[in-house]
Every structure is written in C-alpha cells, then in structure tokens.
C-alpha positions as semicolon CSV with decimal commas, in nm:
position;residue;x (nm);y (nm);z (nm)
1;M;5,961;-0,153;-9,499
2;L;6,145;0,157;-9,615
3;V;5,880;0,230;-9,879
4;N;5,606;0,212;-9,615
5;N;5,794;0,454;-9,390
6;N;5,840;0,696;-9,681
7;S;5,468;0,674;-9,749
8;N;5,391;0,752;-9,386
9;V;5,623;1,053;-9,390
10;F;5,473;1,180;-9,715
11;A;5,122;1,135;-9,573
12;A;5,222;1,328;-9,261
13;F;5,353;1,616;-9,473
14;E;5,029;1,614;-9,673
15;M;4,821;1,629;-9,356
16;L;5,033;1,913;-9,220
17;L;5,004;2,106;-9,546
18;E;4,625;2,060;-9,544
19;E;4,604;2,196;-9,189
20;V;4,821;2,496;-9,274
21;E;4,610;2,564;-9,584
22;A;4,295;2,555;-9,371
23;K;4,451;2,804;-9,131
24;V;4,553;3,030;-9,421
25;D;4,194;3,022;-9,544
26;L;4,062;3,118;-9,199
27;V;4,310;3,404;-9,169
28;N;4,219;3,523;-9,519
29;Q;3,850;3,523;-9,428
30;A;3,919;3,711;-9,105
31;G;4,124;3,967;-9,296
32;A;3,849;4,015;-9,551
33;R;3,592;4,069;-9,274
34;A;3,820;4,316;-9,099
35;F;3,880;4,508;-9,420
36;A;3,511;4,510;-9,508
37;S;3,422;4,649;-9,166
38;G;3,689;4,917;-9,186
39;D;3,908;4,766;-8,914
40;Y;4,230;4,834;-9,103
41;E;4,459;4,759;-8,810
42;R;4,315;4,409;-8,778
43;A;4,325;4,369;-9,157
44;R;4,694;4,464;-9,152
45;A;4,763;4,216;-8,870
46;T;4,586;3,935;-9,052
47;L;4,779;4,017;-9,368
48;E;5,103;3,981;-9,174
49;R;4,985;3,651;-9,024
50;A;4,884;3,522;-9,367
51;G;5,233;3,605;-9,494
52;Q;5,390;3,413;-9,208
53;L;5,169;3,113;-9,268
54;S;5,242;3,120;-9,641
55;A;5,616;3,121;-9,572
56;F;5,570;2,830;-9,331
57;R;5,368;2,642;-9,592
58;D;5,648;2,695;-9,845
59;K;5,903;2,556;-9,598
60;I;5,691;2,248;-9,539
61;A;5,653;2,193;-9,913
62;A;6,029;2,223;-9,959
63;L;6,092;1,972;-9,681
64;R;5,841;1,733;-9,836
65;K;6,041;1,740;-10,159
66;E;6,362;1,651;-9,973
C-alpha cells in the first residue's frame, strides 16, 4: 500500500509541474507579444511573473525529490 501511495504522490507532483510549465509557457508567449509590440512595461511585468513561476517550479521539483 505504501508503494501505491508514493506513486500517487509522485503522479500529483508530475501533474502540478506540468501545469506550472504550461503557465510558464503562456507567460513567456505573452511577454514575447508585449515586447514585439513595444509594450515594455507589460514585457517587464511578464518577465517578473515568469521568474516567480520558475522559482515556484524549482520548489516543486525539490519537494518531489524529497
């Protein structure tokens, strides 16, 4: 039973990481559009958000290893 629970936890971390990665991709695309259109304030804001999401992703990956 313990192995099954570990598998479920690992699967949950994988799903969470996939969702965060998808969000990072969306933010990256939004930043690229903002930069291309000359909206540098929005590009700067999306860059900050991408950094936050990347740090969150790293935390999740570290927790998954534990």
